[in-house]
Short mmCIF file of C-alpha atoms in Angstrom, two decimals:
data_model
loop_
_atom_site.label_atom_id
_atom_site.label_comp_id
_atom_site.label_asym_id
_atom_site.label_seq_id
_atom_site.Cartn_x
_atom_site.Cartn_y
_atom_site.Cartn_z
CA MET A 1 9.81 13.62 16.70
CA LYS A 2 10.86 11.54 19.71
CA ALA A 3 8.74 13.67 22.06
CA LEU A 4 5.75 13.30 19.73
CA LEU A 5 6.08 9.51 19.66
CA ASN A 6 6.46 9.36 23.44
CA SER A 7 3.14 11.18 23.79
CA MET A 8 1.31 8.59 21.69
CA PRO A 9 -0.72 5.98 23.59
CA GLY A 10 0.23 2.30 23.40
CA ALA A 11 3.09 0.78 21.44
CA THR A 12 4.96 3.09 19.08
CA PRO A 13 6.59 2.19 15.74
CA HIS A 14 10.11 0.76 15.76
CA ARG A 15 12.92 3.10 14.77
CA PHE A 16 15.13 1.41 12.18
CA SER A 17 18.71 2.42 11.51
CA TYR A 18 19.51 3.72 8.05
CA LYS A 19 22.16 1.01 7.69
CA THR A 20 19.59 -1.74 8.36
CA LEU A 21 17.25 -0.42 5.68
CA LYS A 22 20.04 0.15 3.19
CA VAL A 23 21.13 -3.48 3.57
CA ALA A 24 17.52 -4.74 3.47
CA THR A 25 16.81 -2.92 0.19
CA ARG A 26 20.21 -3.76 -1.36
CA GLY A 27 21.18 -0.14 -1.41
CA PHE A 28 17.68 1.05 -2.37
CA THR A 29 17.82 -0.72 -5.74
CA GLN A 30 14.66 -2.87 -5.54
CA LYS A 31 12.17 -0.18 -6.59
CA LEU A 32 8.48 -1.11 -6.44
CA GLY A 33 7.13 2.25 -7.58
CA SER A 34 7.42 6.01 -7.34
CA GLY A 35 5.33 9.15 -7.31
CA GLY A 36 5.24 12.73 -6.11
CA PHE A 37 5.86 11.50 -2.56
CA GLY A 38 9.15 9.72 -3.44
CA SER A 39 9.88 6.05 -4.07
CA VAL A 40 9.00 2.66 -2.54
CA TYR A 41 11.54 -0.15 -2.34
CA ALA A 42 11.23 -3.86 -1.56
CA GLY A 43 13.31 -5.03 1.37
CA VAL A 44 14.13 -8.16 3.33
CA LEU A 45 15.45 -8.05 6.90
CA ALA A 46 18.13 -10.42 8.14
CA ASN A 47 15.43 -12.58 9.76
CA GLY A 48 13.63 -12.99 6.43
CA THR A 49 10.82 -10.51 7.06
CA ARG A 50 9.73 -8.81 3.84
CA LEU A 51 9.08 -5.07 3.94
CA ALA A 52 8.19 -2.10 1.76
CA VAL A 53 10.31 0.98 2.46
CA LYS A 54 8.96 4.36 1.38
CA ALA A 55 11.62 7.04 0.97
CA LEU A 56 9.89 10.42 1.10
CA GLU A 57 11.03 13.15 -1.25
CA THR A 58 11.43 15.88 1.37
CA GLY A 59 13.73 18.19 -0.55
CA GLY A 60 14.86 19.42 2.83
CA GLY A 61 11.57 21.30 3.16
CA HIS A 62 8.83 21.36 5.78
CA GLY A 63 6.19 19.75 3.54
CA GLY A 64 7.91 16.39 3.26
CA HIS A 65 8.61 16.23 6.98
CA LYS A 66 4.97 17.14 7.68
CA GLN A 67 3.82 14.24 5.49
CA PHE A 68 6.23 11.92 7.31
CA VAL A 69 4.91 12.95 10.73
CA ALA A 70 1.29 12.62 9.52
CA GLU A 71 1.85 9.00 8.48
CA VAL A 72 3.72 8.02 11.65
CA VAL A 73 1.12 9.61 13.91
CA SER A 74 -1.86 8.23 11.96
CA LEU A 75 -0.58 4.68 11.60
CA GLY A 76 1.69 4.36 14.60
CA THR A 77 -0.87 3.09 17.10
CA ILE A 78 -3.64 1.56 15.00
CA SER A 79 -4.17 -2.01 13.86
CA HIS A 80 -6.80 -3.31 11.46
CA VAL A 81 -6.79 -6.00 8.78
CA ASN A 82 -7.85 -3.43 6.15
CA ILE A 83 -5.21 -0.83 7.06
CA VAL A 84 -1.62 -1.29 5.92
CA ARG A 85 0.62 -1.91 8.94
CA LEU A 86 3.40 0.57 9.70
CA CYS A 87 6.33 -1.47 11.03
CA GLY A 88 8.61 1.46 11.73
CA TYR A 89 10.43 4.53 10.49
CA CYS A 90 13.89 6.01 10.05
CA VAL A 91 15.21 9.56 10.40
CA HIS A 92 18.72 9.96 8.98
CA GLY A 93 19.93 13.44 8.16
CA SER A 94 17.42 14.82 5.66
CA SER A 95 16.15 11.31 4.82
CA ARG A 96 12.68 10.30 6.02
CA LEU A 97 11.84 6.61 5.57
CA LEU A 98 8.63 4.74 6.40
CA VAL A 99 8.67 0.96 6.76
CA TYR A 100 5.50 -1.00 5.97
CA GLU A 101 4.43 -4.61 5.83
CA HIS A 102 4.95 -6.20 2.43
CA VAL A 103 1.67 -6.45 0.50
CA ALA A 104 2.02 -9.11 -2.18
CA ASN A 105 -0.36 -8.02 -4.97
CA GLY A 106 0.46 -4.34 -5.20
CA SER A 107 -2.07 -1.57 -5.63
CA LEU A 108 -5.63 -1.71 -6.95
CA ASP A 109 -4.90 0.72 -9.78
CA GLN A 110 -2.45 -1.76 -11.30
CA TRP A 111 -5.13 -4.45 -11.39
CA LEU A 112 -7.85 -2.17 -12.76
CA PHE A 113 -5.93 -0.09 -15.28
CA ASP A 114 -2.67 -1.89 -16.14
CA SER A 115 -3.25 -4.03 -19.22
CA GLY A 116 -0.34 -6.26 -18.23
CA LYS A 117 -2.13 -7.55 -15.11
CA ARG A 118 -4.72 -10.31 -15.03
CA SER A 119 -8.28 -9.10 -14.65
CA LEU A 120 -9.83 -9.00 -11.19
CA SER A 121 -12.76 -11.36 -10.76
CA TRP A 122 -16.13 -9.91 -9.82
CA GLU A 123 -15.91 -11.67 -6.45
CA SER A 124 -12.53 -10.03 -5.75
CA ARG A 125 -13.94 -6.61 -6.66
CA CYS A 126 -16.78 -7.04 -4.16
CA LYS A 127 -14.32 -8.19 -1.50
CA ILE A 128 -12.13 -5.14 -2.14
CA ALA A 129 -15.13 -2.80 -1.96
CA LEU A 130 -16.15 -4.22 1.43
CA GLY A 131 -12.61 -4.30 2.80
CA THR A 132 -11.92 -0.70 1.85
CA ALA A 133 -15.18 0.43 3.46
CA ARG A 134 -14.32 -1.49 6.63
CA GLY A 135 -10.90 0.12 6.76
CA LEU A 136 -12.44 3.58 6.42
CA ALA A 137 -15.08 2.77 9.04
CA TYR A 138 -12.29 1.86 11.45
CA LEU A 139 -10.52 5.17 10.79
CA HIS A 140 -13.68 7.27 11.04
CA GLU A 141 -15.53 5.59 13.89
CA GLU A 142 -13.36 3.15 15.85
CA CYS A 143 -10.09 4.99 16.45
CA ARG A 144 -9.69 6.94 19.69
CA ASP A 145 -9.25 10.08 17.58
CA PRO A 146 -11.07 9.75 14.23
CA ILE A 147 -8.83 9.96 11.17
CA MET A 148 -9.72 11.50 7.80
CA HIS A 149 -7.61 9.86 5.12
CA LEU A 150 -8.24 12.51 2.41
CA ASP A 151 -6.53 10.64 -0.43
CA ILE A 152 -8.63 7.54 -1.13
CA LYS A 153 -7.99 6.27 -4.66
CA PRO A 154 -7.04 2.93 -6.26
CA GLN A 155 -3.32 3.72 -6.01
CA ASN A 156 -3.67 3.91 -2.21
CA ILE A 157 -5.54 0.61 -1.82
CA LEU A 158 -3.10 -2.30 -1.57
CA LEU A 159 -4.02 -5.95 -2.09
CA ASP A 160 -2.51 -8.90 -0.24
CA GLU A 161 -2.13 -12.44 -1.56
CA ASP A 162 -5.85 -13.11 -0.91
CA PHE A 163 -6.93 -9.75 -2.40
CA THR A 164 -7.78 -8.35 1.01
CA ALA A 165 -7.82 -4.56 0.66
CA LYS A 166 -5.48 -2.47 2.80
CA VAL A 167 -5.86 1.31 2.87
CA SER A 168 -2.43 2.94 2.61
CA ASP A 169 -0.60 6.28 2.21
CA PHE A 170 -1.62 8.52 5.09
CA GLY A 171 0.51 11.50 4.08
CA MET A 172 -2.54 13.76 3.74
CA SER A 173 -4.50 12.36 6.68
CA LYS A 174 -5.88 14.52 9.48
CA LEU A 175 -6.74 13.62 13.07
CA LEU A 176 -10.04 14.90 14.46
CA THR A 177 -9.67 15.57 18.17
CA GLY A 178 -12.18 16.66 20.78
CA LYS A 179 -15.29 18.13 19.22
CA ASP A 180 -13.75 18.64 15.78
CA ILE A 181 -15.90 17.39 12.93
CA THR A 182 -14.38 19.54 10.17
CA GLN A 183 -11.01 20.98 9.26
CA VAL A 184 -10.01 23.78 6.94
CA VAL A 185 -7.32 22.31 4.70
CA THR A 186 -5.53 25.02 2.76
CA GLY A 187 -3.77 24.35 -0.52
CA VAL A 188 -5.93 21.79 -2.32
CA ARG A 189 -3.90 18.67 -3.06
CA GLY A 190 -4.99 15.32 -4.32
CA THR A 191 -5.81 13.47 -7.51
CA PRO A 192 -8.23 14.94 -10.08
CA GLY A 193 -11.54 13.11 -9.94
CA TYR A 194 -11.47 12.08 -6.28
CA LEU A 195 -11.71 15.38 -4.39
CA ALA A 196 -15.10 16.18 -2.85
CA PRO A 197 -16.70 19.45 -4.04
CA GLU A 198 -16.69 21.11 -0.61
CA TRP A 199 -12.97 20.54 -0.23
CA LEU A 200 -12.25 21.64 -3.78
CA LEU A 201 -14.39 24.78 -3.56
CA ASN A 202 -14.15 25.83 0.08
CA SER A 203 -11.14 23.97 1.55
CA ILE A 204 -13.49 22.31 4.05
CA ALA A 205 -12.60 18.70 4.85
CA THR A 206 -14.80 16.24 6.74
CA LYS A 207 -15.11 12.47 6.88
CA LYS A 208 -17.65 12.82 4.06
CA CYS A 209 -14.73 13.73 1.76
CA ASP A 210 -13.47 10.17 2.18
CA VAL A 211 -16.97 8.88 1.43
CA TYR A 212 -17.00 10.85 -1.84
CA SER A 213 -13.61 9.45 -2.87
CA TYR A 214 -14.75 5.95 -1.94
CA GLY A 215 -17.77 6.34 -4.23
CA MET A 216 -15.47 7.15 -7.13
CA VAL A 217 -13.40 4.05 -6.36
CA LEU A 218 -16.59 1.95 -6.35
CA LEU A 219 -17.43 3.21 -9.85
CA GLU A 220 -13.96 2.25 -11.02
CA LEU A 221 -14.22 -1.21 -9.45
CA ILE A 222 -17.48 -1.78 -11.31
CA SER A 223 -16.30 -0.48 -14.66
CA GLY A 224 -12.54 -0.99 -14.81
CA ARG A 225 -12.38 2.57 -16.16
CA ARG A 226 -10.77 5.68 -14.71
CA ASN A 227 -13.29 8.32 -13.69
CA ILE A 228 -11.55 10.81 -15.98
CA ASP A 229 -10.02 9.83 -19.34
CA PRO A 230 -7.23 12.42 -19.78
CA GLY A 231 -6.73 11.52 -23.44
CA LYS A 232 -10.34 12.21 -24.38
CA LEU A 233 -10.46 15.26 -22.07
CA ALA A 234 -7.93 16.98 -24.31
CA SER A 235 -9.74 16.16 -27.55
CA SER A 236 -13.47 16.28 -26.78
CA GLY A 237 -15.73 19.05 -25.53
CA ASN A 238 -18.44 16.54 -24.62
CA ALA A 239 -18.15 15.51 -20.97
CA LEU A 240 -19.89 12.20 -21.72
CA ASP A 241 -16.78 11.20 -23.70
CA TRP A 242 -14.25 11.70 -20.92
CA TYR A 243 -16.06 11.92 -17.54
CA PHE A 244 -17.14 8.37 -16.74
CA PRO A 245 -19.46 9.09 -13.75
CA MET A 246 -21.66 11.34 -15.88
CA TRP A 247 -21.83 8.78 -18.71
CA ALA A 248 -22.57 5.99 -16.20
CA VAL A 249 -25.50 7.88 -14.67
CA ASN A 250 -26.98 8.41 -18.13
CA GLU A 251 -26.63 4.69 -18.90
CA PHE A 252 -28.27 3.81 -15.57
CA LYS A 253 -31.20 6.13 -16.27
CA ALA A 254 -31.59 4.58 -19.73
CA GLY A 255 -31.81 1.07 -18.26
CA ARG A 256 -28.40 -0.03 -19.57
CA LEU A 257 -26.71 -0.77 -16.24
CA LEU A 258 -24.89 -3.87 -17.47
CA ASP A 259 -23.11 -1.78 -20.12
CA ILE A 260 -21.32 0.05 -17.29
CA VAL A 261 -19.64 -3.15 -16.05
CA ASP A 262 -16.07 -4.05 -17.01
CA GLU A 263 -16.44 -6.35 -20.02
CA THR A 264 -13.98 -8.86 -18.52
CA VAL A 265 -16.48 -9.70 -15.75
CA ARG A 266 -19.77 -8.69 -17.40
CA ARG A 267 -22.52 -11.28 -17.05
CA VAL A 268 -26.26 -11.10 -16.43
CA GLU A 269 -26.25 -13.04 -13.15
CA ILE A 270 -24.21 -10.35 -11.33
CA LEU A 271 -26.66 -7.58 -12.26
CA PRO A 272 -28.37 -7.43 -8.81
CA LEU A 273 -24.99 -6.92 -7.10
CA VAL A 274 -23.94 -4.39 -9.73
CA GLU A 275 -27.11 -2.41 -9.03
CA THR A 276 -26.38 -2.44 -5.29
CA LEU A 277 -22.79 -1.25 -5.71
CA PHE A 278 -23.74 1.35 -8.31
CA LYS A 279 -26.51 2.86 -6.19
CA VAL A 280 -24.18 3.00 -3.17
CA ALA A 281 -21.58 4.74 -5.33
CA LEU A 282 -24.14 7.34 -6.43
CA TRP A 283 -25.08 8.02 -2.81
CA CYS A 284 -21.40 8.52 -2.00
CA ILE A 285 -20.70 11.02 -4.80
CA GLN A 286 -23.61 13.35 -4.14
CA ASP A 287 -22.36 16.94 -4.38
CA SER A 288 -23.89 17.86 -1.00
CA PRO A 289 -22.03 16.23 1.93
CA SER A 290 -25.21 16.25 4.02
CA VAL A 291 -26.83 13.88 1.51
CA ARG A 292 -23.92 11.44 1.46
CA PRO A 293 -24.13 8.52 3.92
CA SER A 294 -21.59 7.91 6.66
CA ILE A 295 -19.13 5.13 5.93
CA SER A 296 -20.89 2.90 8.49
CA ARG A 297 -24.15 3.42 6.59
CA VAL A 298 -22.29 2.55 3.38
CA LEU A 299 -21.26 -0.74 4.98
CA GLN A 300 -24.86 -1.46 5.96
CA MET A 301 -26.01 -0.88 2.38
CA LEU A 302 -23.24 -3.06 0.94
CA ASP A 303 -23.42 -5.91 3.42
CA GLY A 304 -26.91 -5.72 4.87
CA PRO A 305 -30.12 -7.58 4.01
CA CYS A 306 -32.11 -4.48 3.02
CA ASP A 307 -32.42 -2.91 -0.43
CA VAL A 308 -30.47 0.25 -1.20
CA PRO A 309 -32.83 3.24 -1.62
CA GLU A 310 -32.89 5.04 -4.94
CA PRO A 311 -30.21 7.76 -4.95
CA PRO A 312 -30.96 11.30 -6.13
CA LEU A 313 -29.98 11.75 -9.77
CA ASP A 314 -30.25 15.55 -10.03
CA PHE A 315 -26.83 16.59 -8.78
CA GLN A 316 -23.66 18.22 -10.04
CA PHE A 317 -20.32 16.62 -10.77
CA TYR A 318 -17.10 18.45 -10.07
CA TYR A 319 -13.68 17.66 -11.40
CA GLN A 320 -10.33 19.41 -11.19
CA GLN A 321 -8.86 20.87 -14.34
CA GLN A 322 -5.15 21.63 -14.22
CA ARG A 323 -4.31 24.88 -15.97
CA ALA A 324 -1.01 26.67 -16.38
CA PRO A 325 -1.68 30.39 -17.03
CA SER A 326 2.05 31.08 -16.95
CA ALA A 327 5.24 29.10 -16.88
CA ASN A 328 5.55 29.54 -13.13
CA VAL A 329 1.96 29.20 -11.93
CA SER A 330 -0.25 26.12 -11.74
CA VAL A 331 -3.95 26.48 -10.95
CA ILE A 332 -6.51 23.81 -10.09
CA ALA A 333 -9.82 25.08 -11.44
CA PRO A 334 -13.06 23.37 -10.40
CA VAL A 335 -15.43 22.68 -13.28
CA SER A 336 -19.08 21.90 -12.64
CA LEU A 337 -21.14 19.51 -14.78
CA SER A 338 -24.87 19.30 -14.15
CA ILE A 339 -27.15 16.34 -14.70
CA GLU A 340 -30.89 16.45 -14.14
CA ALA A 341 -33.29 13.66 -13.25
CA ARG A 342 -35.63 12.61 -16.04
#
C-alpha cells in the first residue's frame, strides 16, 4: 500500500492512527449508516474537525482490501467541489478505514425516499442534478487518468449544508489509463435499476455506464420515486406498476408530463424545466451506449441555452432480478422490457 501511494502524483492522503480514529468516533459508537461495504461513523478530531469514518467490512478477504485500495487511489489525488474529499485512511491489522470530510445533509436517497425528511425543493433538485453531472464530468474528462465511478445512485450522492452534491463511494471505480476506453468487469455488482445493459449483459464497462446510472438518478430527482418498486414487483406482473421509467415514458408520450413530478414540488410553472430534465434523462438511459451522450454533452443540455432534442422512445429497459435457484446460489438475471414509439 505504501509503495502504491508513493507512486501517486501530487499530495497523498494522510495516514491516521487507529487510536486517533477510535478516540474521534468515541469508540466507533456514532454510527451514521451501514451497508454491504461496512459502516460509517461520525467523528471529531482533537482540533474540532468533523469527519466521517468508513470502516470497510473486509472479512479478511481480498475483495474488501481491493475496494479500499480503489477508493484511496481514485480519491487520493483529486479535488473538486462535487466530489467528496478523502482526508485520509488507516490500515490496522485487518481493519481498513477511510476518512472523509463531514457532509452535513447526508445522502440524496434519504431526502428523496425517507418520509421522515423534509422534501427537497425543486430548485435544490436542479442544483443537485447539475452538481452531480459536474462531478462526473470531472472524473471522466478532467482527471489525468479518467475514472469510471460505476455505482452512481442516490445513496452515493452526498449533500452539504447548501445542498451542493458530492459524488461519493468509489469502491467500484476503475481508472482508465493510456488508450483504454473500456474495461471488462467480471462479477456484476451494483444496485438493481442502475446498471447499464452492456455491463449487465456483457460485463463491458465504459464511461457511458455512469451516464446511464445518472439518467436513472435524474428520473428519481424529478419524481421522488425509486426506479423499481420492490413491493409491487413481487405482487404485479405488469411492469407499468413497478418499473417507474417505463410508466414515465408512457405518461410523457400521452402528454401527462406533470403527473411524473413529485407531488410535493409539482406546479405548472416548472414544466419547461421538467421537460428539459426528463428528456436528458431519456437520452442517458438509452439501451445502446453509442446513442447516450457523454457527460459533458449532458451538462450542455442541462445548462446551455439550446433546446434538448427529442430522445428516441423505441428502446428497451433492462433491470436486474435477483433469483435464488438454491439455498447456496444467487443469480442476477437481466430482464428486458420493450417500449415502442407511437
